[in-house]
Short mmCIF file of C-alpha atoms in Angstrom, two decimals:
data_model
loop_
_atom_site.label_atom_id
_atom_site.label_comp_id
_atom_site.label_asym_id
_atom_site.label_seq_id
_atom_site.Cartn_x
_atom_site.Cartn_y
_atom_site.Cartn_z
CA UNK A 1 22.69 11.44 17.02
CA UNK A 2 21.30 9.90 20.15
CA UNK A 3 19.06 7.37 20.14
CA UNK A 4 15.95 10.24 21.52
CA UNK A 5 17.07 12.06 18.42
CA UNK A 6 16.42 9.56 16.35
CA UNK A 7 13.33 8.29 17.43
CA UNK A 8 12.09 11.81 17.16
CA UNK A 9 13.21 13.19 13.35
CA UNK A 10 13.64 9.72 11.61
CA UNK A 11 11.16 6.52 13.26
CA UNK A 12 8.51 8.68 14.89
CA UNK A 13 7.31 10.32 11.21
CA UNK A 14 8.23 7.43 9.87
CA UNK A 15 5.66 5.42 11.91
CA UNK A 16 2.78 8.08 11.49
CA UNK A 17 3.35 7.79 7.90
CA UNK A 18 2.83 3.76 8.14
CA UNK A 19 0.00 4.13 10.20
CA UNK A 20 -1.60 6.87 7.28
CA UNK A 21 -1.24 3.61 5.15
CA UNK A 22 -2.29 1.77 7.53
CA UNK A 23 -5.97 3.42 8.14
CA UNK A 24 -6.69 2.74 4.37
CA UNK A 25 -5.35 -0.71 3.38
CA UNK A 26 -6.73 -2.70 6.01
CA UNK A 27 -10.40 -2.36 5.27
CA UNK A 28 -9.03 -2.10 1.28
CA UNK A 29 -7.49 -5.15 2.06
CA UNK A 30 -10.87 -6.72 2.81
CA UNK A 31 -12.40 -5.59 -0.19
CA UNK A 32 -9.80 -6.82 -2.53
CA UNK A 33 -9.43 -10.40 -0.58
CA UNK A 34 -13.02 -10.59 -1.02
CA UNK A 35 -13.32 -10.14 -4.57
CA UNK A 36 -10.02 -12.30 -5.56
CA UNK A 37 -8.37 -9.44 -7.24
CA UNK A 38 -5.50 -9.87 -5.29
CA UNK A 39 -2.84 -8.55 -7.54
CA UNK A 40 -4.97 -5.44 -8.52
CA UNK A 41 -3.09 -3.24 -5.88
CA UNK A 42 0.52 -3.95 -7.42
CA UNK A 43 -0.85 -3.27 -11.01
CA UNK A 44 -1.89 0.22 -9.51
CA UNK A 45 0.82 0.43 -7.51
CA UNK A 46 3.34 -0.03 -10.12
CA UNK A 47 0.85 1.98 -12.42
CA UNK A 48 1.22 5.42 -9.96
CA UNK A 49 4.91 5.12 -9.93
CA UNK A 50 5.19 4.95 -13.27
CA UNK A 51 3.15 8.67 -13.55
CA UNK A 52 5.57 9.46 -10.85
CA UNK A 53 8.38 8.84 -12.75
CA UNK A 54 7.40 9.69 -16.04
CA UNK A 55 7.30 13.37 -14.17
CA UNK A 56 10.27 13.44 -12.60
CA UNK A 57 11.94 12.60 -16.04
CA UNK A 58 10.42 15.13 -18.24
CA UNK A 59 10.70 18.15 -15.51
CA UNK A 60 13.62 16.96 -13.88
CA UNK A 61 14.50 16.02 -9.86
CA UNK A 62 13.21 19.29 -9.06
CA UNK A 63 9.70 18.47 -10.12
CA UNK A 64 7.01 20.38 -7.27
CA UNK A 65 5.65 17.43 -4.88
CA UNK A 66 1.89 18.16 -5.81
CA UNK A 67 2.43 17.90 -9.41
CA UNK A 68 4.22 14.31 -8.79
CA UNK A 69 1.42 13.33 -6.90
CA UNK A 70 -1.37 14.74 -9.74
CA UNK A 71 0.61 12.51 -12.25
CA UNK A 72 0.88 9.40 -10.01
CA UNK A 73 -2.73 10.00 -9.24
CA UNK A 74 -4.29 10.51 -13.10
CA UNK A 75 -2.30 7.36 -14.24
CA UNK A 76 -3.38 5.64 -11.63
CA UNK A 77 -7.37 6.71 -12.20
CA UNK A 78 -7.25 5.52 -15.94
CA UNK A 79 -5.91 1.99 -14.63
CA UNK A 80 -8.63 1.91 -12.48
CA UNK A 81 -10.99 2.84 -14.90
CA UNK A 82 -9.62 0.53 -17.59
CA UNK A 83 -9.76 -2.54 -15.25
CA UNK A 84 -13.22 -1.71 -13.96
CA UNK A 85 -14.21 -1.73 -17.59
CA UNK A 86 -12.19 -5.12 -18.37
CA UNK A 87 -13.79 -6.58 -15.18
CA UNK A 88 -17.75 -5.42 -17.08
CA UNK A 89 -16.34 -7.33 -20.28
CA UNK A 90 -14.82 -10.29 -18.83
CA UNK A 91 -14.54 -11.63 -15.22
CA UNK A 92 -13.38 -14.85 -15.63
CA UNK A 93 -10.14 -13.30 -17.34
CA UNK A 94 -9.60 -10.34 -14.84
CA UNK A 95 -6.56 -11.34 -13.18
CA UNK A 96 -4.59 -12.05 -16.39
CA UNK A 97 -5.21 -8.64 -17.86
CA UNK A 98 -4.33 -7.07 -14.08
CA UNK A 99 -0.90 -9.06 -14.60
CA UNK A 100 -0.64 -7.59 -17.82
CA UNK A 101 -1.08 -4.11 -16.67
CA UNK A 102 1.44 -5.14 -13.80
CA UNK A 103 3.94 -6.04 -16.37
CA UNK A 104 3.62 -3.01 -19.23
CA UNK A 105 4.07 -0.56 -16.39
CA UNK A 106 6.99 -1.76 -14.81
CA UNK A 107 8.54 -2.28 -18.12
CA UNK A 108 7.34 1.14 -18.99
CA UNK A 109 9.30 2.20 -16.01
CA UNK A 110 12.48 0.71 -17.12
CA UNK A 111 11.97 2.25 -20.95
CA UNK A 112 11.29 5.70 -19.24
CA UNK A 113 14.45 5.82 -16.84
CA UNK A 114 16.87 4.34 -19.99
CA UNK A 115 20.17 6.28 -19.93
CA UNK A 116 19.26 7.96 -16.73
CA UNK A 117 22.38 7.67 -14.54
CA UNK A 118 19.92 7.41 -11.48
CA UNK A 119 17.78 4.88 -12.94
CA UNK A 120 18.86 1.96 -10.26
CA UNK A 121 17.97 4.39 -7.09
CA UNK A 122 14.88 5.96 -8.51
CA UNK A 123 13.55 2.12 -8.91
CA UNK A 124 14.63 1.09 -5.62
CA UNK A 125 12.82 4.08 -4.43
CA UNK A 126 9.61 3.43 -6.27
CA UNK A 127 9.79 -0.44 -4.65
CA UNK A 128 11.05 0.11 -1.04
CA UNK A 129 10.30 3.15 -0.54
CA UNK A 130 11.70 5.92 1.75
CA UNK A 131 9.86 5.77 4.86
CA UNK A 132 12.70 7.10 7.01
CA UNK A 133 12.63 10.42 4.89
CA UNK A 134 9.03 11.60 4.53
CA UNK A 135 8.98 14.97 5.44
CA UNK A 136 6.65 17.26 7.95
CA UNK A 137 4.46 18.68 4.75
CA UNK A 138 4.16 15.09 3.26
CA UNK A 139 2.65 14.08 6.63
CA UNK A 140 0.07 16.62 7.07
CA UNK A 141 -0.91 16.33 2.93
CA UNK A 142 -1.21 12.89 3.64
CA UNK A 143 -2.85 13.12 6.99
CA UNK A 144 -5.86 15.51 5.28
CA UNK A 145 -6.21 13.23 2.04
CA UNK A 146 -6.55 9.82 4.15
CA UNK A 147 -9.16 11.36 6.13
CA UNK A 148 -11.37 12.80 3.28
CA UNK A 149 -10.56 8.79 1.96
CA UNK A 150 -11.66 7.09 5.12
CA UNK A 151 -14.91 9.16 4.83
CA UNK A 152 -15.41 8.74 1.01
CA UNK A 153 -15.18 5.09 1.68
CA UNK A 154 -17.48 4.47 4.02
CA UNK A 155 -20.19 7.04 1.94
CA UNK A 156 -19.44 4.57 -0.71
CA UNK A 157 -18.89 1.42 0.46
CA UNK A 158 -21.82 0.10 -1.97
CA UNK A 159 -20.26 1.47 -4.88
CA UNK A 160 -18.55 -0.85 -6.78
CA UNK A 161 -17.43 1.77 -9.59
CA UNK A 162 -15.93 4.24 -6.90
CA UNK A 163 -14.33 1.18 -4.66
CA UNK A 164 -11.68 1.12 -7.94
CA UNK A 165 -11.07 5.32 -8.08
CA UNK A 166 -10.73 5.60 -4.29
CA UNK A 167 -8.38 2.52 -4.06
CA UNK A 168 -6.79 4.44 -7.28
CA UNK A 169 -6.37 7.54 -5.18
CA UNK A 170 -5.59 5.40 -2.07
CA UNK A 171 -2.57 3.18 -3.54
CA UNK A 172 -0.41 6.61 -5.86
CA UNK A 173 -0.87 8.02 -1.68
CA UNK A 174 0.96 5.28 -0.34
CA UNK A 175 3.37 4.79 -3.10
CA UNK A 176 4.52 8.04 -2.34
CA UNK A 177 5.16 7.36 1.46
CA UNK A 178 6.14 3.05 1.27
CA UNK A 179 6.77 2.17 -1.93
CA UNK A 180 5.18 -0.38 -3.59
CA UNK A 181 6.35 -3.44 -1.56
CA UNK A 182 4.99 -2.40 1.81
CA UNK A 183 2.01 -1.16 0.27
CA UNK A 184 1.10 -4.40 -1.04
CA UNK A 185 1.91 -6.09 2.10
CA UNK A 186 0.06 -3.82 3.78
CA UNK A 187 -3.34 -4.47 1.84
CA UNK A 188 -2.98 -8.24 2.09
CA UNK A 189 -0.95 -9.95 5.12
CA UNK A 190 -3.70 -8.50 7.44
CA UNK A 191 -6.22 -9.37 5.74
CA UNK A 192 -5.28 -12.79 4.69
CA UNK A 193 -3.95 -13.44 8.07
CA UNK A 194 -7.05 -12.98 9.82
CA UNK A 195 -9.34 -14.62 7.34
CA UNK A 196 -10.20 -17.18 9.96
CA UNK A 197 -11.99 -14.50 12.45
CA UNK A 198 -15.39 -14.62 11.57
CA UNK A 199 -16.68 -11.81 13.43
CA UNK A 200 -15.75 -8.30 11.42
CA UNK A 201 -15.04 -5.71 14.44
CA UNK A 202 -13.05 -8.36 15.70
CA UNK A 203 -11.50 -9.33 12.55
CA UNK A 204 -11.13 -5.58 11.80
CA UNK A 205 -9.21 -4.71 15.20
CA UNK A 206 -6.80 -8.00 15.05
CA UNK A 207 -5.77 -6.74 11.86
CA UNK A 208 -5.10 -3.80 12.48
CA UNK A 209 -3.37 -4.42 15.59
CA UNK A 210 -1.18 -6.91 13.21
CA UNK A 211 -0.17 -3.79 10.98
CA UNK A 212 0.43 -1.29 14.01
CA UNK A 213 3.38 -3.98 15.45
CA UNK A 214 4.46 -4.84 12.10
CA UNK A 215 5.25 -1.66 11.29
CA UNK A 216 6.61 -0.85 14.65
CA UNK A 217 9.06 -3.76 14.99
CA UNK A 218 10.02 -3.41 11.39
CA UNK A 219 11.41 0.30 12.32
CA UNK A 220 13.04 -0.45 15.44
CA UNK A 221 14.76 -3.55 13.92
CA UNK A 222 15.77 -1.51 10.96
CA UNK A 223 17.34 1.13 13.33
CA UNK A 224 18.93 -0.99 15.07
CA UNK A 225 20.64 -2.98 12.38
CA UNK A 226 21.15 -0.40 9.80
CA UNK A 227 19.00 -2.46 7.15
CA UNK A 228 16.97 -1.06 4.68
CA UNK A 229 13.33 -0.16 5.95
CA UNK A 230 10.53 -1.09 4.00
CA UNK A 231 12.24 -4.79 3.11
CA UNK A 232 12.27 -4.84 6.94
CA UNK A 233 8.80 -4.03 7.83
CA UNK A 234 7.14 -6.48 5.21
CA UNK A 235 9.48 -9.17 6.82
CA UNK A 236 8.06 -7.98 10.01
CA UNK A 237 4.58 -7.71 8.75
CA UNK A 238 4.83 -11.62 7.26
CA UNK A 239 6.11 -12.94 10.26
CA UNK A 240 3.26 -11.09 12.37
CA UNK A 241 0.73 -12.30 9.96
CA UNK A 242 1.73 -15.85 10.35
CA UNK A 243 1.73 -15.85 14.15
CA UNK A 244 -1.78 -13.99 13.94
CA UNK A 245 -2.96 -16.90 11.74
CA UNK A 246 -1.52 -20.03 13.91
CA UNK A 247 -3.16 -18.34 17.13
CA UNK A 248 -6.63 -17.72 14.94
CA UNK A 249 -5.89 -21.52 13.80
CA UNK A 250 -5.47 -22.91 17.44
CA UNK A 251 -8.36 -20.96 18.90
CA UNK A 252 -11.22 -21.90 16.13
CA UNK A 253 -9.51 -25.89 17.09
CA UNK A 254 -10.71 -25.61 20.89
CA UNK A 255 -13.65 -23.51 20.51
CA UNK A 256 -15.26 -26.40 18.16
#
């Protein structure tokens, strides 16, 4: 396969299907930098997989897409819920209990795949991800749903209760397409990286300009050295993030 071939059927979707992720988790990122629940999107993360799996297992590899997703997507809702009602009872505790959830579902994960023969590549799946492989239908499903997202969040950007459902909803999406590595580098190297930018638009379009080349270089890089993907692109994303900082760094230095 040339090297037009492959940017066409294997890095092109692949790239649309980071930037999906993309148009979510930045301004998600915000929100959850904000409000130091930082490890709230792995506990989700980890939490959607698990419904993933626990489908696959009980109706087998053949399982419909859609009913994957409903299962990622319930499992994930009722962590949401549960955290949103931890957070009501107890906010000086809420990142313990979010590492708790963290932990019982990817435990739960490993109880749920025992004696599978396929257990090793399903988890590697559910972590990195299989960006290369998304198909044409996953793109447009996803394409729709991050749309009606992007417009539910900003209808509800006061709503603290629906912020946790939609980033719910959000996250068992991405799972789906990244895995859960890249989507929790996704939510917080941009937004971390350009804590320093005081003015939002600006803030907003740094960031994601950050993702877009992360992503990008990741791919490339990845094609061109035959390394696994998603590992690739949250190297790529780090190393962006840490450039994006130092010049953010150096600029606030002269302008004082």
């Amino acid at each position: 396969m040339n090297d037009i071939a492959v940017f066409a059927d294997i890095l092109l979707p692949a790239f649309v299907a980071g930037l999906l992720v993309i148009c979510t988790h930045i301004p998600l990122g915000f929100k959850v930098l904000s409000r130091g629940i930082i490890f709230m999107d792995l506990a989700i993360a980890q939490v959607a997989g698990l419904g993933a799996l626990f489908v696959t297992v009980v109706i087998g590899e053949q399982a419909p897409p859609l009913l994957t997703q409903l299962g990622a997507t319930l499992l994930a809702l009722a962590a949401a819920l549960l955290l949103l009602r931890c957070e009501r009872l107890t906010q000086r505790y809420q990142e313990p209990l979010i590492g708790i959830l963290f932990v019982l579902a990817a435990t739960a994960g490993i109880l749920v795949l025992a004696g599978d023969p396929h257990a090793g590549e399903h988890m590697t799946e559910l972590l990195s991800g299989q960006i290369l492989w998304v198909s044409r239908e996953q793109l447009i499903t996803s394409g729709a749903l991050t749309g009606i997202l992007l417009v539910a969040l900003w209808v509800t950007r006061q709503s603290h209760a629906m912020f946790y459902a939609l980033f719910a909803v959000a996250i068992t999406l991405s799972v789906q397409l990244v895995g859960v590595y890249l989507v929790f580098a996704t939510l917080i190297i941009p937004a971390l990286s350009t804590v320093g930018i005081h003015h939002d638009k600006h803030r907003l379009k740094t960031a994601y300009a950050l993702a877009v080349i992360g992503y990008g270089i990741g791919l490339i890089v990845s094609a061109q050295l035959d390394l696994p993907t998603g590992p690739l692109i949250v190297w790529a994303l780090a190393i962006c993030g840490a450039i994006t900082a130092a010049v953010v760094k150096t600029q606030h230095k002269y302008s004082v």
